Short mmCIF file of C-alpha atoms and ligand atoms in Angstrom, two decimals:
data_model
loop_
_atom_site.label_atom_id
_atom_site.label_comp_id
_atom_site.label_asym_id
_atom_site.label_seq_id
_atom_site.Cartn_x
_atom_site.Cartn_y
_atom_site.Cartn_z
CA MET A 1 -7.22 -11.10 -17.47
CA SER A 2 -4.27 -13.41 -16.84
CA ASN A 3 -4.84 -16.36 -14.55
CA ASP A 4 -1.47 -16.43 -12.81
CA GLN A 5 -2.06 -14.92 -9.41
CA PRO A 6 0.18 -11.92 -8.63
CA SER A 7 1.26 -11.35 -5.02
CA ALA A 8 -0.45 -7.96 -5.04
CA ALA A 9 -2.81 -6.26 -7.46
CA ILE A 10 -0.43 -3.30 -7.74
CA GLU A 11 3.21 -3.08 -6.62
CA ILE A 12 4.78 0.35 -6.47
CA ARG A 13 8.50 0.58 -5.70
CA ASP A 14 10.58 3.71 -5.11
CA LEU A 15 8.40 5.66 -7.52
CA LYS A 16 9.80 9.08 -8.38
CA LYS A 17 8.55 11.93 -10.50
CA VAL A 18 10.19 15.26 -11.16
CA TYR A 19 8.20 17.65 -13.38
CA ALA A 20 10.49 19.82 -15.48
CA GLY A 21 8.50 22.92 -14.59
CA THR A 22 8.92 26.35 -16.09
CA LYS A 23 11.86 28.75 -15.90
CA LYS A 24 10.03 30.64 -13.20
CA SER A 25 8.86 27.73 -11.04
CA GLY A 26 11.80 25.35 -11.64
CA PRO A 27 11.59 21.55 -11.38
CA LYS A 28 8.94 20.07 -9.09
CA GLU A 29 9.57 16.83 -7.20
CA ALA A 30 6.04 15.43 -7.10
CA LEU A 31 6.92 11.88 -5.94
CA LYS A 32 10.01 11.30 -3.81
CA GLY A 33 10.40 7.52 -3.84
CA VAL A 34 7.03 6.03 -2.93
CA SER A 35 6.63 2.27 -2.28
CA PHE A 36 3.52 0.31 -1.37
CA ASP A 37 1.35 -2.62 -2.45
CA VAL A 38 -2.36 -2.65 -3.15
CA PRO A 39 -3.59 -6.06 -1.95
CA GLU A 40 -5.83 -7.97 -4.32
CA GLY A 41 -9.57 -7.81 -3.77
CA GLN A 42 -9.60 -4.73 -1.58
CA VAL A 43 -10.99 -1.25 -1.83
CA PHE A 44 -7.83 0.74 -1.21
CA GLY A 45 -7.78 4.45 -0.41
CA LEU A 46 -5.01 6.81 -1.45
CA LEU A 47 -5.34 9.88 0.71
CA GLY A 48 -3.51 13.15 0.80
CA PRO A 49 -4.04 16.89 0.68
CA ASN A 50 -4.12 18.82 -2.58
CA GLY A 51 -0.79 18.73 -4.35
CA ALA A 52 0.37 15.62 -2.46
CA GLY A 53 1.09 13.68 -5.66
CA LYS A 54 -1.99 11.42 -5.88
CA SER A 55 -2.91 12.22 -9.49
CA THR A 56 0.74 12.02 -10.54
CA LEU A 57 0.89 8.49 -9.16
CA ILE A 58 -2.34 7.47 -10.87
CA ASN A 59 -1.41 9.11 -14.15
CA ILE A 60 1.86 7.15 -14.15
CA MET A 61 -0.16 3.92 -13.83
CA ALA A 62 -2.43 5.15 -16.65
CA GLY A 63 0.56 5.86 -18.90
CA LEU A 64 -0.35 9.56 -19.04
CA VAL A 65 2.74 10.73 -17.11
CA ASN A 66 6.28 9.34 -17.52
CA LYS A 67 7.92 8.43 -14.25
CA THR A 68 11.41 9.63 -13.40
CA GLY A 69 12.39 6.51 -11.47
CA GLY A 70 11.19 3.36 -9.71
CA SER A 71 8.82 0.67 -10.91
CA VAL A 72 5.13 -0.17 -11.07
CA LYS A 73 3.66 -3.62 -11.57
CA ILE A 74 0.00 -3.99 -12.42
CA TRP A 75 -1.39 -7.51 -11.84
CA GLY A 76 2.20 -8.69 -11.97
CA HIS A 77 3.07 -6.88 -15.22
CA ASP A 78 5.75 -4.18 -15.23
CA ILE A 79 4.43 -1.03 -16.91
CA ASP A 80 7.72 -0.58 -18.82
CA ARG A 81 8.61 -4.14 -19.80
CA ASP A 82 5.08 -5.46 -20.28
CA HIS A 83 3.12 -2.34 -21.07
CA ARG A 84 0.38 -4.15 -22.97
CA ASN A 85 -0.58 -6.58 -20.23
CA ALA A 86 -0.24 -3.89 -17.57
CA LYS A 87 -2.72 -1.75 -19.51
CA LEU A 88 -5.16 -4.63 -20.09
CA ASN A 89 -5.42 -5.31 -16.37
CA ILE A 90 -6.37 -1.84 -15.18
CA GLY A 91 -9.16 0.63 -15.82
CA ILE A 92 -8.59 4.23 -14.83
CA VAL A 93 -11.02 7.09 -14.31
CA PRO A 94 -8.97 10.28 -14.36
CA GLN A 95 -9.69 13.31 -12.18
CA GLU A 96 -10.55 15.53 -15.16
CA ILE A 97 -13.71 14.72 -17.11
CA VAL A 98 -12.98 14.65 -20.85
CA PHE A 99 -15.37 13.47 -23.55
CA ASP A 100 -16.12 13.96 -27.16
CA PRO A 101 -19.51 15.70 -26.79
CA PHE A 102 -20.89 14.27 -30.04
CA PHE A 103 -20.88 10.61 -29.06
CA THR A 104 -23.69 8.92 -27.16
CA PRO A 105 -22.93 6.89 -24.01
CA TYR A 106 -23.43 3.68 -26.00
CA GLU A 107 -21.00 4.86 -28.69
CA VAL A 108 -18.46 5.98 -26.08
CA LEU A 109 -18.42 2.44 -24.66
CA GLU A 110 -18.35 0.78 -28.09
CA ASN A 111 -15.46 2.99 -29.26
CA GLN A 112 -13.51 2.25 -26.10
CA SER A 113 -14.19 -1.49 -26.51
CA GLY A 114 -12.84 -1.22 -30.04
CA MET A 115 -9.70 0.48 -28.79
CA TYR A 116 -9.09 -2.36 -26.37
CA GLY A 117 -9.79 -4.94 -29.05
CA VAL A 118 -12.79 -6.41 -27.25
CA ALA A 119 -14.59 -8.68 -29.75
CA LYS A 120 -18.17 -7.67 -30.55
CA ALA A 121 -19.56 -10.81 -28.91
CA LEU A 122 -17.74 -10.06 -25.67
CA ARG A 123 -18.72 -6.41 -25.39
CA ARG A 124 -20.62 -5.32 -22.30
CA SER A 125 -21.86 -1.87 -23.30
CA GLU A 126 -25.52 -2.50 -22.41
CA GLU A 127 -24.67 -4.27 -19.18
CA LEU A 128 -22.28 -1.49 -18.13
CA LEU A 129 -24.83 1.24 -18.93
CA LYS A 130 -27.23 -0.57 -16.66
CA ALA A 131 -24.62 -0.96 -13.91
CA VAL A 132 -24.01 2.81 -13.85
CA ARG A 133 -27.73 3.50 -14.25
CA LEU A 134 -27.48 5.18 -17.62
CA GLU A 135 -29.52 2.70 -19.67
CA ASP A 136 -32.13 5.39 -20.41
CA LYS A 137 -29.34 7.72 -21.66
CA ARG A 138 -27.98 5.12 -24.05
CA ASP A 139 -28.51 7.28 -27.14
CA ALA A 140 -28.25 10.80 -25.67
CA TYR A 141 -25.32 13.02 -26.66
CA ALA A 142 -22.60 13.04 -24.00
CA ARG A 143 -22.79 16.84 -23.89
CA THR A 144 -26.37 16.65 -22.58
CA LEU A 145 -25.41 14.54 -19.55
CA SER A 146 -25.12 16.07 -16.08
CA GLY A 147 -21.76 16.10 -14.34
CA GLY A 148 -22.76 13.10 -12.27
CA MET A 149 -23.87 11.12 -15.31
CA LYS A 150 -20.58 11.88 -17.06
CA ARG A 151 -18.67 10.58 -14.08
CA ARG A 152 -20.69 7.37 -14.09
CA LEU A 153 -20.15 6.99 -17.83
CA LEU A 154 -16.39 7.36 -17.26
CA ILE A 155 -16.53 4.50 -14.77
CA ALA A 156 -18.33 2.31 -17.32
CA LYS A 157 -15.75 3.36 -19.93
CA ALA A 158 -12.91 2.27 -17.64
CA MET A 159 -14.52 -1.18 -17.30
CA VAL A 160 -15.16 -2.12 -20.97
CA HIS A 161 -12.21 -4.55 -21.05
CA SER A 162 -13.23 -6.12 -17.71
CA PRO A 163 -9.99 -5.28 -15.89
CA PRO A 164 -9.49 -6.83 -12.44
CA ILE A 165 -8.39 -3.41 -11.11
CA LEU A 166 -10.32 -0.14 -11.25
CA VAL A 167 -8.71 3.15 -10.23
CA LEU A 168 -10.76 6.26 -9.52
CA ASP A 169 -9.07 9.62 -9.06
CA GLU A 170 -11.21 11.82 -6.78
CA PRO A 171 -14.50 10.29 -7.95
CA THR A 172 -16.56 12.32 -5.50
CA ALA A 173 -14.78 15.68 -5.46
CA GLY A 174 -17.42 18.35 -5.90
CA VAL A 175 -20.37 15.98 -6.30
CA ASP A 176 -23.56 16.21 -4.26
CA VAL A 177 -24.43 13.87 -1.41
CA GLU A 178 -26.84 11.75 -3.44
CA LEU A 179 -24.40 11.11 -6.26
CA ARG A 180 -21.66 10.39 -3.77
CA LYS A 181 -23.87 7.71 -2.25
CA GLN A 182 -24.55 6.26 -5.73
CA LEU A 183 -20.86 6.14 -6.52
CA TRP A 184 -20.12 4.47 -3.19
CA ASP A 185 -22.76 1.83 -3.97
CA LEU A 186 -21.28 1.27 -7.40
CA VAL A 187 -17.78 0.82 -5.95
CA GLY A 188 -19.22 -1.65 -3.45
CA GLU A 189 -20.96 -3.65 -6.19
CA LEU A 190 -17.86 -3.83 -8.38
CA ASN A 191 -15.74 -4.88 -5.42
CA ALA A 192 -18.27 -7.55 -4.47
CA GLU A 193 -17.82 -8.94 -7.99
CA GLY A 194 -14.09 -9.25 -7.28
CA VAL A 195 -12.70 -6.00 -8.70
CA THR A 196 -9.81 -4.47 -6.74
CA VAL A 197 -10.60 -0.76 -6.41
CA VAL A 198 -8.17 2.07 -5.73
CA LEU A 199 -9.58 5.49 -5.10
CA THR A 200 -8.07 8.80 -4.15
CA THR A 201 -9.92 11.17 -1.94
CA HIS A 202 -9.41 13.83 0.61
CA TYR A 203 -12.55 12.92 2.49
CA LEU A 204 -11.65 10.74 5.43
CA GLU A 205 -15.34 9.89 5.75
CA GLU A 206 -15.20 8.31 2.31
CA ALA A 207 -12.17 6.23 3.18
CA GLU A 208 -13.86 5.21 6.39
CA GLU A 209 -16.98 4.12 4.54
CA LEU A 210 -15.33 2.27 1.66
CA CYS A 211 -11.69 1.39 2.19
CA GLU A 212 -10.19 -1.56 4.03
CA ARG A 213 -6.76 -0.03 3.85
CA VAL A 214 -5.42 3.46 3.36
CA ALA A 215 -2.12 4.90 2.21
CA ILE A 216 -1.47 8.57 2.88
CA ILE A 217 0.89 10.69 0.85
CA ASN A 218 2.00 14.19 1.65
CA HIS A 219 4.49 16.29 -0.32
CA GLY A 220 5.30 13.29 -2.53
CA GLU A 221 6.13 10.98 0.37
CA LEU A 222 4.26 8.01 1.80
CA ILE A 223 3.56 8.84 5.44
CA ALA A 224 1.19 6.00 6.34
CA ASN A 225 -0.09 2.70 5.00
CA LYS A 226 -2.48 1.02 7.40
CA PRO A 227 -5.84 -0.63 7.82
CA THR A 228 -8.44 2.15 7.89
CA ARG A 229 -9.55 1.06 11.35
CA GLU A 230 -6.14 1.90 12.83
CA LEU A 231 -6.11 5.29 11.19
CA ILE A 232 -9.58 6.06 12.46
CA GLY A 233 -8.31 5.17 15.93
CA MET A 234 -6.00 8.13 15.66
CA MET A 235 -9.04 10.28 15.12
CA GLY A 236 -10.12 9.52 18.67
CA GLU A 237 -7.98 12.43 19.71
CA LYS A 238 -9.19 15.77 20.90
CA ILE A 239 -7.42 19.07 21.16
CA VAL A 240 -7.95 21.67 23.85
CA ARG A 241 -6.61 25.17 23.35
CA VAL A 242 -6.04 27.05 26.58
CA GLN A 243 -5.25 30.71 27.03
CA VAL A 244 -3.54 31.49 30.36
CA ASP A 245 -2.80 34.61 32.40
CA LYS A 246 0.98 34.76 31.92
CA ASP A 247 3.66 33.68 29.45
CA LEU A 248 4.15 29.95 29.29
CA GLY A 249 7.66 28.69 29.99
CA GLY A 250 9.54 25.52 30.85
CA PRO A 251 8.44 21.93 30.26
CA ILE A 252 4.66 21.76 30.20
CA MET A 253 2.84 18.49 30.88
CA GLU A 254 4.38 16.64 27.93
CA GLU A 255 4.42 13.47 29.98
CA ALA A 256 0.70 13.47 30.78
CA PHE A 257 -0.85 13.77 27.33
CA ILE A 258 -0.19 12.90 23.68
CA LYS A 259 1.18 16.33 22.93
CA ALA A 260 1.37 19.74 24.62
CA GLU A 261 2.51 22.60 22.47
CA VAL A 262 2.95 26.30 23.18
CA VAL A 263 1.46 27.96 20.09
CA GLU A 264 1.56 31.56 21.32
CA ASP A 265 3.22 33.14 24.39
CA ARG A 266 0.09 32.52 26.44
CA VAL A 267 -1.68 29.84 24.43
CA LEU A 268 -1.18 26.13 24.88
CA GLU A 269 -2.61 23.35 22.69
CA VAL A 270 -2.94 19.97 24.33
CA THR A 271 -3.77 16.83 22.32
CA TYR A 272 -5.28 14.00 24.31
CA ASP A 273 -6.97 10.66 23.80
CA LYS A 274 -10.63 11.24 24.48
CA SER A 275 -11.18 7.64 25.56
CA GLU A 276 -8.67 8.12 28.39
CA THR A 277 -8.76 11.78 29.36
CA THR A 278 -11.25 14.62 29.70
CA ALA A 279 -10.78 18.30 28.94
CA GLY A 280 -11.34 18.88 32.69
CA GLN A 281 -8.27 16.81 33.53
CA VAL A 282 -6.21 18.81 31.06
CA LEU A 283 -7.35 22.10 32.59
CA ALA A 284 -6.68 20.85 36.12
CA LYS A 285 -3.11 20.02 35.08
CA VAL A 286 -2.61 23.51 33.65
CA GLN A 287 -3.76 25.04 36.92
CA GLU A 288 -1.51 22.70 38.92
CA HIS A 289 1.40 24.26 37.02
CA GLY A 290 0.41 27.65 38.44
CA TYR A 291 -1.47 29.20 35.53
CA ALA A 292 -4.92 30.75 35.67
CA ILE A 293 -7.17 29.88 32.72
CA GLU A 294 -8.61 32.79 30.73
CA ASP A 295 -10.14 31.04 27.76
CA VAL A 296 -10.70 27.49 26.45
CA THR A 297 -11.77 25.93 23.16
CA THR A 298 -11.81 22.25 22.19
CA ARG A 299 -12.07 20.46 18.88
CA GLU A 300 -11.90 16.93 17.49
CA ALA A 301 -8.75 15.86 15.67
CA ASP A 302 -9.28 15.90 11.91
CA LEU A 303 -7.35 14.53 8.97
CA GLU A 304 -5.05 17.57 9.01
CA ASP A 305 -4.03 16.74 12.56
CA VAL A 306 -3.36 13.15 11.61
CA PHE A 307 -1.16 14.37 8.76
CA VAL A 308 0.73 16.67 11.10
CA GLN A 309 1.18 13.92 13.64
CA LEU A 310 2.28 11.33 11.09
CA THR A 311 4.71 13.75 9.49
CA SER A 312 6.29 14.69 12.80
CA GLU A 313 6.77 11.02 13.71
CA GLU A 314 9.18 10.56 10.80
P1 LIG B 401 -2.79 15.72 -6.06
O1 LIG B 401 -3.48 14.91 -7.10
O2 LIG B 401 -2.44 14.93 -4.83
O3 LIG B 401 -3.52 16.97 -5.72
P2 LIG B 401 -0.79 16.18 -8.13
O4 LIG B 401 -0.19 14.86 -8.44
O5 LIG B 401 -1.80 16.71 -9.07
O6 LIG B 401 -1.35 16.17 -6.64
O7 LIG B 401 0.39 17.26 -8.03
C1 LIG B 401 1.55 17.03 -7.24
C2 LIG B 401 2.50 18.21 -7.41
O8 LIG B 401 3.02 18.23 -8.74
C3 LIG B 401 1.85 19.55 -7.18
O9 LIG B 401 2.78 20.41 -6.58
C4 LIG B 401 1.54 20.02 -8.59
O10 LIG B 401 1.53 21.43 -8.66
C5 LIG B 401 2.69 19.45 -9.38
N1 LIG B 401 2.32 19.15 -10.77
C6 LIG B 401 1.30 18.34 -11.18
N2 LIG B 401 1.27 18.26 -12.53
C7 LIG B 401 2.30 19.03 -12.98
C8 LIG B 401 2.79 19.37 -14.28
N3 LIG B 401 2.24 18.88 -15.39
N4 LIG B 401 3.88 20.20 -14.36
C9 LIG B 401 4.44 20.69 -13.24
N5 LIG B 401 4.03 20.41 -11.99
C10 LIG B 401 2.97 19.60 -11.85
MG1 LIG B 402 -5.32 15.09 -7.95
#
């Protein structure tokens, strides 16, 4: 909307949120001082397990949750000091689908345009319906739309004021493969037109497919902020779980592999880089240390493992 170029599309500094909570549960620290930038023009992924604080962060940007501390700038506009311009420069699709069931998709977009003060001549309702492939549902009641159609309509609704930033909270949680593909295409098209996109997800596959850069939060803390390629590199790890014939003791092969951890008296889990090491080499090392192998399983590192590793690096 404004022409002055901000240094980043979104700047988040020391963002904190404490929910008051109930008498029973007590206060909940959902964000513990999170800072990062979303570079302009990117598709940026915000990853984290359930309860990490992703929706809290997004709802603060949307003005739906009041922050406890820190600052957020959207397209250079502070959400406290310049609320109006901050709001005009972002479109947000919340995690929960909420609609008035008695409006048609066309009316939903027109009403939203009215709320943002978009002049009739500048409205894009038809164009947006086409972009989200709902032109043939233009005059259907929202309550008759499928879940996937509702999600697409919400994306169109978030774009009525042509914001340079679009934020999607878990756009593909619980949707089928075909719709997921459609949403990915839509994100790609919007980004190609210059829209900076932020999306939260817990599918690493999705981040891998769409996002240039990824921030990971866990328990309200930022634990990584890197190009997706680097993060995926960490997924090149494999884990072999070895059961041996006697209790494990003493220092065990730490030097040779990424990590070697005694998880039960007689069970060892070794993490190794699969481009450098084979499971056979790991097993040979175990035997060299005087243990006989009774059982072996291997698995690929997944996002959980990356979380664990990143958290333990702190
Ligand atoms: P995510 O979107 O990453 O799953 P949320 O931001 O929804 O995480 O939640 C972060 C933490 O804050 C969770 O522990 C959640 O239970 C808590 N929380 C979220 N909303 C509220 C609320 N309105 N009142 C109290 N606690 C909340
Ligand atoms: Mg959430």
